[in-house]
Structure formats: C-alpha cells, structure tokens
C-alpha cells in the first residue's frame, strides 16, 4: 500500500543554518504531495504542496520538488529561524479509486532551531 | 473565512464510556476528514464524509463512527473507550475531498481516557 518515509528526528540546527528534511514515498498512482507543519498545541498547517511530477512547491522560504524518478519530496530552507521550530510532516494523497479525503502521513520530523 | 473549528478542545473520560467530538468545516467545504494522532502511531486516517455520506474509511474498529449533517458539520463518536484511544483527534475540510485539494485542519480535540 501507499506509504511515506521521513528522516527521523529530532533535527537540531543553529539559526541561519541550511535545512533538509528527507521524504520518500511509495504509491501505486500519481499522488499529490504535501508538507504540513505543526506548532506546539496546534493543528496542522499546510506549508507547501505539489500535485504533479517536477512541480516545485514553495512558501515562507521553504521549498520542495516532486521527483517522480526518485519518489522523493525533500523539504529545504536556506536559512532557518528560531520560529521554524516545529514538527514537519510529509504526506501524500493518492488519486486511486475511493481515496477521497485521505492523507497518508510520514512519522514527522521535529526541528529545533537554537539562537 | 473562519477556519475549521473543533469542540471540545479537551476531554477526560474513563474506560467504557463513550464520547462525541464535533467539527465545523470552513464555509463552503463539503468534505470532512478525521484523523487520530498518537505518539506511537502518528497520524492515521479515520474516515471521510461528503454530502452526509461516508466515502472513505481507515482501518479502525467499529467503535469509531461518524456522521455528517446537511450543513457539513461532522461528528465522530467513540464507544466503549479504551486507554489506547487517548489521542489528539483532528478534523480537516476541503471543498470536495479530491486528492489534489489542500486539507485545512482544526486545532484538534485532545482526549484522555483514564
């Protein structure tokens, strides 16, 4: 079945460091891919998404490119801030039959940014 | 537009009881999905409702059920609570539930079963 694998955390970086969080997926079809972020005590917020191969999603300095050949959707940011400290989830939505409204999530990666 | 709202935000129940959680989607959104978040299992899909019909269901026991009303508000119910049901329950809404649509999440209901 469909699945998402994220790099394990926690990831601890100094402010202004470069961030990469790896995400790979397994899907039978051509899924849409998402990165969500969860701040302490809150629900999930969409960070960015890509709905077809080679699409690049970007938001707030974060970027991810949908790579079909490597089944990957790695999250990157050139210079992290303390306010980026949160849990990041990679997710997919498979357009296969009957898969409405269903996101499949990775395990989440905790990012801590130190001043 | 107002975001997705969930009530209550916190609940404490004892084993064997039942609980009902409520979710109001963004205005105009007709699809509501529910997820369970636990430290051990992560985020798992429970079910999705669209136009008062359950269209998709995750791998959870029959103790977990839901419904949707004509105004798209949704409720989920858990009967005969077990300790393992302690979790953050999140709902999300989209216009039609199609895979490419962004799901907008509420703040969640944190359920503690004692």
PDB file of C-alpha atoms in Angstrom:
ATOM      1  CA  UNK A   1       0.000   0.000   0.000  1.00  0.00           C
ATOM      2  CA  UNK A   2       0.878   3.670  -0.089  1.00  0.00           C
ATOM      3  CA  UNK A   3       3.396   4.926   2.455  1.00  0.00           C
ATOM      4  CA  UNK A   4       5.587   7.894   3.351  1.00  0.00           C
ATOM      5  CA  UNK A   5       9.008   7.679   4.981  1.00  0.00           C
ATOM      6  CA  UNK A   6      10.625  10.678   6.621  1.00  0.00           C
ATOM      7  CA  UNK A   7      14.040  11.076   8.131  1.00  0.00           C
ATOM      8  CA  UNK A   8      13.964  10.571  11.849  1.00  0.00           C
ATOM      9  CA  UNK A   9      14.480  13.466  14.161  1.00  0.00           C
ATOM     10  CA  UNK A  10      14.943  15.407  16.152  1.00  0.00           C
ATOM     11  CA  UNK A  11      16.922  17.732  13.966  1.00  0.00           C
ATOM     12  CA  UNK A  12      18.779  20.444  15.851  1.00  0.00           C
ATOM     13  CA  UNK A  13      20.218  23.390  13.931  1.00  0.00           C
ATOM     14  CA  UNK A  14      21.651  26.783  14.701  1.00  0.00           C
ATOM     15  CA  UNK A  15      19.837  29.848  13.420  1.00  0.00           C
ATOM     16  CA  UNK A  16      20.648  30.629   9.752  1.00  0.00           C
ATOM     17  CA  UNK A  17      21.715  27.055   9.032  1.00  0.00           C
ATOM     18  CA  UNK A  18      20.560  25.163   5.932  1.00  0.00           C
ATOM     19  CA  UNK A  19      17.723  22.684   6.442  1.00  0.00           C
ATOM     20  CA  UNK A  20      16.941  19.487   4.589  1.00  0.00           C
ATOM     21  CA  UNK A  21      14.291  17.020   5.722  1.00  0.00           C
ATOM     22  CA  UNK A  22      14.154  13.939   3.530  1.00  0.00           C
ATOM     23  CA  UNK A  23      10.870  12.411   2.434  1.00  0.00           C
ATOM     24  CA  UNK A  24      10.319   9.436   0.136  1.00  0.00           C
ATOM     25  CA  UNK A  25       7.057   7.799  -0.796  1.00  0.00           C
ATOM     26  CA  UNK A  26       5.509   4.656  -2.201  1.00  0.00           C
ATOM     27  CA  UNK A  27       2.309   4.946  -4.203  1.00  0.00           C
ATOM     28  CA  UNK A  28       0.565   2.970  -6.900  1.00  0.00           C
ATOM     29  CA  UNK A  29      -0.702   6.023  -8.746  1.00  0.00           C
ATOM     30  CA  UNK A  30       0.427   9.605  -9.200  1.00  0.00           C
ATOM     31  CA  UNK A  31      -0.142  11.185  -5.808  1.00  0.00           C
ATOM     32  CA  UNK A  32      -0.259  14.776  -4.705  1.00  0.00           C
ATOM     33  CA  UNK A  33       2.447  15.556  -2.144  1.00  0.00           C
ATOM     34  CA  UNK A  34       2.277  17.880   0.839  1.00  0.00           C
ATOM     35  CA  UNK A  35       4.354  19.256   3.662  1.00  0.00           C
ATOM     36  CA  UNK A  36       2.443  20.214   6.793  1.00  0.00           C
ATOM     37  CA  UNK A  37       3.821  21.881   9.920  1.00  0.00           C
ATOM     38  CA  UNK A  38       2.540  21.519  13.477  1.00  0.00           C
ATOM     39  CA  UNK A  39       3.436  24.022  16.168  1.00  0.00           C
ATOM     40  CA  UNK A  40       3.078  23.008  19.833  1.00  0.00           C
ATOM     41  CA  UNK A  41      -0.536  22.692  20.913  1.00  0.00           C
ATOM     42  CA  UNK A  42      -1.914  23.380  17.461  1.00  0.00           C
ATOM     43  CA  UNK A  43      -3.350  21.540  14.487  1.00  0.00           C
ATOM     44  CA  UNK A  44      -1.581  21.095  11.167  1.00  0.00           C
ATOM     45  CA  UNK A  45      -0.958  23.919   8.723  1.00  0.00           C
ATOM     46  CA  UNK A  46      -0.138  23.419   5.068  1.00  0.00           C
ATOM     47  CA  UNK A  47       3.401  24.556   4.319  1.00  0.00           C
ATOM     48  CA  UNK A  48       3.531  23.697   0.626  1.00  0.00           C
ATOM     49  CA  UNK A  49       2.334  21.165  -1.926  1.00  0.00           C
ATOM     50  CA  UNK A  50       2.943  19.778  -5.403  1.00  0.00           C
ATOM     51  CA  UNK A  51       0.388  17.918  -7.458  1.00  0.00           C
ATOM     52  CA  UNK A  52       2.440  16.561 -10.356  1.00  0.00           C
ATOM     53  CA  UNK A  53       5.961  15.453 -11.181  1.00  0.00           C
ATOM     54  CA  UNK A  54       8.637  18.175 -11.373  1.00  0.00           C
ATOM     55  CA  UNK A  55       6.371  20.713  -9.659  1.00  0.00           C
ATOM     56  CA  UNK A  56       8.096  22.815  -7.025  1.00  0.00           C
ATOM     57  CA  UNK A  57       6.122  23.940  -4.009  1.00  0.00           C
ATOM     58  CA  UNK A  58       7.371  26.930  -2.044  1.00  0.00           C
ATOM     59  CA  UNK A  59       6.262  29.049   0.897  1.00  0.00           C
ATOM     60  CA  UNK A  60       7.941  31.166   3.600  1.00  0.00           C
ATOM     61  CA  UNK A  61      11.399  30.300   2.259  1.00  0.00           C
ATOM     62  CA  UNK A  62      10.729  26.547   2.255  1.00  0.00           C
ATOM     63  CA  UNK A  63      10.878  24.574  -0.997  1.00  0.00           C
ATOM     64  CA  UNK A  64      10.275  21.010  -2.139  1.00  0.00           C
ATOM     65  CA  UNK A  65      10.339  19.453  -5.610  1.00  0.00           C
ATOM     66  CA  UNK A  66       8.209  16.472  -6.638  1.00  0.00           C
ATOM     67  CA  UNK A  67      10.722  13.955  -8.021  1.00  0.00           C
ATOM     68  CA  UNK A  68       8.930  11.009  -9.586  1.00  0.00           C
ATOM     69  CA  UNK A  69      12.134   9.240 -10.650  1.00  0.00           C
ATOM     70  CA  UNK A  70      13.391   9.076  -7.063  1.00  0.00           C
ATOM     71  CA  UNK A  71       9.899   9.086  -5.444  1.00  0.00           C
ATOM     72  CA  UNK A  72      11.013  11.936  -3.212  1.00  0.00           C
ATOM     73  CA  UNK A  73       9.765  15.280  -1.930  1.00  0.00           C
ATOM     74  CA  UNK A  74      12.567  16.641   0.254  1.00  0.00           C
ATOM     75  CA  UNK A  75      11.953  19.845   2.214  1.00  0.00           C
ATOM     76  CA  UNK A  76      14.646  22.549   2.156  1.00  0.00           C
ATOM     77  CA  UNK A  77      15.202  26.008   3.564  1.00  0.00           C
ATOM     78  CA  UNK A  78      18.289  28.083   3.070  1.00  0.00           C
ATOM     79  CA  UNK A  79      18.345  29.843   6.449  1.00  0.00           C
ATOM     80  CA  UNK A  80      16.238  28.643   9.367  1.00  0.00           C
ATOM     81  CA  UNK A  81      14.966  30.819  12.181  1.00  0.00           C
ATOM     82  CA  UNK A  82      14.077  30.024  15.778  1.00  0.00           C
ATOM     83  CA  UNK A  83      10.427  30.478  14.804  1.00  0.00           C
ATOM     84  CA  UNK A  84      10.716  27.497  12.417  1.00  0.00           C
ATOM     85  CA  UNK A  85      10.972  25.148  15.387  1.00  0.00           C
ATOM     86  CA  UNK A  86       8.062  22.732  14.954  1.00  0.00           C
ATOM     87  CA  UNK A  87       7.157  19.237  13.762  1.00  0.00           C
ATOM     88  CA  UNK A  88       7.119  18.760   9.992  1.00  0.00           C
ATOM     89  CA  UNK A  89       5.020  16.105   8.272  1.00  0.00           C
ATOM     90  CA  UNK A  90       5.333  14.863   4.724  1.00  0.00           C
ATOM     91  CA  UNK A  91       2.082  13.479   3.323  1.00  0.00           C
ATOM     92  CA  UNK A  92       0.574  12.086   0.150  1.00  0.00           C
ATOM     93  CA  UNK A  93      -2.886  11.835  -1.298  1.00  0.00           C
ATOM     94  CA  UNK A  94      -3.376   9.057  -3.805  1.00  0.00           C
ATOM     95  CA  UNK A  95      -5.955   9.639  -6.551  1.00  0.00           C
ATOM     96  CA  UNK A  96      -6.741   5.929  -6.729  1.00  0.00           C
ATOM     97  CA  UNK A  97     -10.304   4.781  -6.617  1.00  0.00           C
ATOM     98  CA  UNK A  98     -12.031   5.507  -3.334  1.00  0.00           C
ATOM     99  CA  UNK A  99      -9.195   7.538  -1.872  1.00  0.00           C
ATOM    100  CA  UNK A 100     -11.108  10.729  -1.305  1.00  0.00           C
ATOM    101  CA  UNK A 101     -10.195  12.892   1.641  1.00  0.00           C
ATOM    102  CA  UNK A 102      -7.372  10.646   2.787  1.00  0.00           C
ATOM    103  CA  UNK A 103      -3.874  11.830   3.556  1.00  0.00           C
ATOM    104  CA  UNK A 104      -1.128   9.338   4.373  1.00  0.00           C
ATOM    105  CA  UNK A 105       1.468  10.884   6.660  1.00  0.00           C
ATOM    106  CA  UNK A 106       5.074  10.227   7.469  1.00  0.00           C
ATOM    107  CA  UNK A 107       6.065   9.918  11.098  1.00  0.00           C
ATOM    108  CA  UNK A 108       7.009  13.571  11.432  1.00  0.00           C
ATOM    109  CA  UNK A 109      10.367  15.252  11.983  1.00  0.00           C
ATOM    110  CA  UNK A 110      10.914  17.530  14.955  1.00  0.00           C
ATOM    111  CA  UNK A 111      13.037  20.568  14.146  1.00  0.00           C
ATOM    112  CA  UNK A 112      14.645  22.612  16.902  1.00  0.00           C
ATOM    113  CA  UNK A 113      16.453  25.784  15.943  1.00  0.00           C
ATOM    114  CA  UNK A 114      18.767  27.319  18.525  1.00  0.00           C
ATOM    115  CA  UNK A 115      19.703  31.020  18.588  1.00  0.00           C
TER     116      UNK A 115
ATOM    117  CA  UNK B   1     -13.380  32.981   6.229  1.00  0.00           C
ATOM    118  CA  UNK B   2     -13.396  31.353   9.594  1.00  0.00           C
ATOM    119  CA  UNK B   3     -11.203  28.294   9.894  1.00  0.00           C
ATOM    120  CA  UNK B   4     -12.091  24.776  10.922  1.00  0.00           C
ATOM    121  CA  UNK B   5     -13.370  24.625  14.480  1.00  0.00           C
ATOM    122  CA  UNK B   6     -13.472  21.641  16.801  1.00  0.00           C
ATOM    123  CA  UNK B   7     -15.236  21.215  20.102  1.00  0.00           C
ATOM    124  CA  UNK B   8     -14.480  20.489  22.789  1.00  0.00           C
ATOM    125  CA  UNK B   9     -10.756  21.163  22.848  1.00  0.00           C
ATOM    126  CA  UNK B  10     -10.092  18.857  25.783  1.00  0.00           C
ATOM    127  CA  UNK B  11     -11.896  15.866  27.204  1.00  0.00           C
ATOM    128  CA  UNK B  12     -11.265  13.458  30.027  1.00  0.00           C
ATOM    129  CA  UNK B  13     -13.231  10.202  30.037  1.00  0.00           C
ATOM    130  CA  UNK B  14     -12.969   6.838  31.758  1.00  0.00           C
ATOM    131  CA  UNK B  15     -12.731   3.422  30.173  1.00  0.00           C
ATOM    132  CA  UNK B  16     -16.021   2.076  28.904  1.00  0.00           C
ATOM    133  CA  UNK B  17     -17.607   5.475  28.374  1.00  0.00           C
ATOM    134  CA  UNK B  18     -18.437   6.924  25.007  1.00  0.00           C
ATOM    135  CA  UNK B  19     -17.534  10.303  23.564  1.00  0.00           C
ATOM    136  CA  UNK B  20     -18.720  12.565  20.758  1.00  0.00           C
ATOM    137  CA  UNK B  21     -16.475  15.114  19.080  1.00  0.00           C
ATOM    138  CA  UNK B  22     -17.646  17.888  16.788  1.00  0.00           C
ATOM    139  CA  UNK B  23     -16.101  19.551  13.752  1.00  0.00           C
ATOM    140  CA  UNK B  24     -17.334  22.577  11.809  1.00  0.00           C
ATOM    141  CA  UNK B  25     -15.646  22.919   8.408  1.00  0.00           C
ATOM    142  CA  UNK B  26     -14.748  26.060   6.534  1.00  0.00           C
ATOM    143  CA  UNK B  27     -17.834  27.615   4.986  1.00  0.00           C
ATOM    144  CA  UNK B  28     -18.482  26.057   1.583  1.00  0.00           C
ATOM    145  CA  UNK B  29     -16.390  22.969   2.248  1.00  0.00           C
ATOM    146  CA  UNK B  30     -18.398  19.782   1.905  1.00  0.00           C
ATOM    147  CA  UNK B  31     -15.750  17.170   2.705  1.00  0.00           C
ATOM    148  CA  UNK B  32     -14.655  16.475   6.269  1.00  0.00           C
ATOM    149  CA  UNK B  33     -11.920  14.011   7.182  1.00  0.00           C
ATOM    150  CA  UNK B  34     -10.944  12.787  10.638  1.00  0.00           C
ATOM    151  CA  UNK B  35      -7.519  11.711  11.889  1.00  0.00           C
ATOM    152  CA  UNK B  36      -6.132  10.265  15.098  1.00  0.00           C
ATOM    153  CA  UNK B  37      -2.701  11.444  16.247  1.00  0.00           C
ATOM    154  CA  UNK B  38      -0.741   9.475  18.845  1.00  0.00           C
ATOM    155  CA  UNK B  39       2.966   9.447  19.719  1.00  0.00           C
ATOM    156  CA  UNK B  40       3.261   5.783  18.803  1.00  0.00           C
ATOM    157  CA  UNK B  41       1.198   5.518  15.623  1.00  0.00           C
ATOM    158  CA  UNK B  42       1.490   9.064  14.320  1.00  0.00           C
ATOM    159  CA  UNK B  43      -1.306  10.485  12.195  1.00  0.00           C
ATOM    160  CA  UNK B  44      -3.821   7.926  10.995  1.00  0.00           C
ATOM    161  CA  UNK B  45      -6.874   8.451   8.794  1.00  0.00           C
ATOM    162  CA  UNK B  46     -10.198   7.533  10.378  1.00  0.00           C
ATOM    163  CA  UNK B  47     -12.851   8.393   7.779  1.00  0.00           C
ATOM    164  CA  UNK B  48     -14.113  10.992   5.333  1.00  0.00           C
ATOM    165  CA  UNK B  49     -17.618  12.345   4.843  1.00  0.00           C
ATOM    166  CA  UNK B  50     -19.061  14.199   1.883  1.00  0.00           C
ATOM    167  CA  UNK B  51     -22.652  15.309   1.483  1.00  0.00           C
ATOM    168  CA  UNK B  52     -23.690  13.343   4.571  1.00  0.00           C
ATOM    169  CA  UNK B  53     -22.197  10.092   3.223  1.00  0.00           C
ATOM    170  CA  UNK B  54     -19.121   8.234   4.398  1.00  0.00           C
ATOM    171  CA  UNK B  55     -16.962   7.854   1.292  1.00  0.00           C
ATOM    172  CA  UNK B  56     -13.755   6.509   2.728  1.00  0.00           C
ATOM    173  CA  UNK B  57     -12.762   4.674   5.876  1.00  0.00           C
ATOM    174  CA  UNK B  58      -9.476   3.865   7.562  1.00  0.00           C
ATOM    175  CA  UNK B  59      -8.516   0.751   9.444  1.00  0.00           C
ATOM    176  CA  UNK B  60     -10.156   1.359  12.797  1.00  0.00           C
ATOM    177  CA  UNK B  61     -12.572  -0.827  14.768  1.00  0.00           C
ATOM    178  CA  UNK B  62     -16.313  -0.320  14.569  1.00  0.00           C
ATOM    179  CA  UNK B  63     -16.256   1.520  17.906  1.00  0.00           C
ATOM    180  CA  UNK B  64     -15.224   4.545  15.858  1.00  0.00           C
ATOM    181  CA  UNK B  65     -18.074   6.038  13.879  1.00  0.00           C
ATOM    182  CA  UNK B  66     -19.094   9.347  12.460  1.00  0.00           C
ATOM    183  CA  UNK B  67     -21.745  11.284  10.671  1.00  0.00           C
ATOM    184  CA  UNK B  68     -22.214  14.468   8.742  1.00  0.00           C
ATOM    185  CA  UNK B  69     -25.116  16.861   8.777  1.00  0.00           C
ATOM    186  CA  UNK B  70     -26.704  18.792   5.952  1.00  0.00           C
ATOM    187  CA  UNK B  71     -24.706  21.910   6.899  1.00  0.00           C
ATOM    188  CA  UNK B  72     -21.482  19.829   6.509  1.00  0.00           C
ATOM    189  CA  UNK B  73     -20.740  19.833  10.225  1.00  0.00           C
ATOM    190  CA  UNK B  74     -19.457  16.451  11.303  1.00  0.00           C
ATOM    191  CA  UNK B  75     -19.321  14.456  14.489  1.00  0.00           C
ATOM    192  CA  UNK B  76     -17.304  11.417  15.396  1.00  0.00           C
ATOM    193  CA  UNK B  77     -18.206   9.036  18.152  1.00  0.00           C
ATOM    194  CA  UNK B  78     -16.090   6.533  20.019  1.00  0.00           C
ATOM    195  CA  UNK B  79     -17.958   3.965  22.077  1.00  0.00           C
ATOM    196  CA  UNK B  80     -16.612   1.765  24.855  1.00  0.00           C
ATOM    197  CA  UNK B  81     -13.478   3.837  25.289  1.00  0.00           C
ATOM    198  CA  UNK B  82     -10.144   2.112  25.824  1.00  0.00           C
ATOM    199  CA  UNK B  83      -6.959   3.550  27.277  1.00  0.00           C
ATOM    200  CA  UNK B  84      -5.382   3.378  23.821  1.00  0.00           C
ATOM    201  CA  UNK B  85      -7.964   5.800  22.462  1.00  0.00           C
ATOM    202  CA  UNK B  86      -6.182   8.632  24.244  1.00  0.00           C
ATOM    203  CA  UNK B  87      -5.063  10.853  21.389  1.00  0.00           C
ATOM    204  CA  UNK B  88      -5.398  14.141  19.597  1.00  0.00           C
ATOM    205  CA  UNK B  89      -8.303  13.916  17.163  1.00  0.00           C
ATOM    206  CA  UNK B  90      -8.029  16.222  14.199  1.00  0.00           C
ATOM    207  CA  UNK B  91     -10.550  17.037  11.562  1.00  0.00           C
ATOM    208  CA  UNK B  92      -9.867  18.658   8.219  1.00  0.00           C
ATOM    209  CA  UNK B  93     -12.051  20.076   5.480  1.00  0.00           C
ATOM    210  CA  UNK B  94     -11.783  20.590   1.729  1.00  0.00           C
ATOM    211  CA  UNK B  95     -14.264  21.737  -0.883  1.00  0.00           C
ATOM    212  CA  UNK B  96     -14.838  18.280  -2.389  1.00  0.00           C
ATOM    213  CA  UNK B  97     -12.268  15.894  -0.880  1.00  0.00           C
ATOM    214  CA  UNK B  98     -10.314  15.405  -4.079  1.00  0.00           C
ATOM    215  CA  UNK B  99      -6.682  14.282  -3.597  1.00  0.00           C
ATOM    216  CA  UNK B 100      -5.088  17.429  -5.004  1.00  0.00           C
ATOM    217  CA  UNK B 101      -7.014  19.732  -2.681  1.00  0.00           C
ATOM    218  CA  UNK B 102      -5.405  21.168   0.434  1.00  0.00           C
ATOM    219  CA  UNK B 103      -6.868  19.848   3.659  1.00  0.00           C
ATOM    220  CA  UNK B 104      -7.427  22.575   6.254  1.00  0.00           C
ATOM    221  CA  UNK B 105      -7.095  21.309   9.787  1.00  0.00           C
ATOM    222  CA  UNK B 106      -8.764  22.334  13.003  1.00  0.00           C
ATOM    223  CA  UNK B 107      -6.876  22.689  16.302  1.00  0.00           C
ATOM    224  CA  UNK B 108      -7.929  19.237  17.438  1.00  0.00           C
ATOM    225  CA  UNK B 109      -9.652  17.683  20.424  1.00  0.00           C
ATOM    226  CA  UNK B 110      -7.331  16.138  22.967  1.00  0.00           C
ATOM    227  CA  UNK B 111      -8.955  13.087  24.542  1.00  0.00           C
ATOM    228  CA  UNK B 112      -7.571  11.476  27.658  1.00  0.00           C
ATOM    229  CA  UNK B 113      -9.017   8.124  28.707  1.00  0.00           C
ATOM    230  CA  UNK B 114      -8.394   7.109  32.306  1.00  0.00           C
TER     231      UNK B 114
END
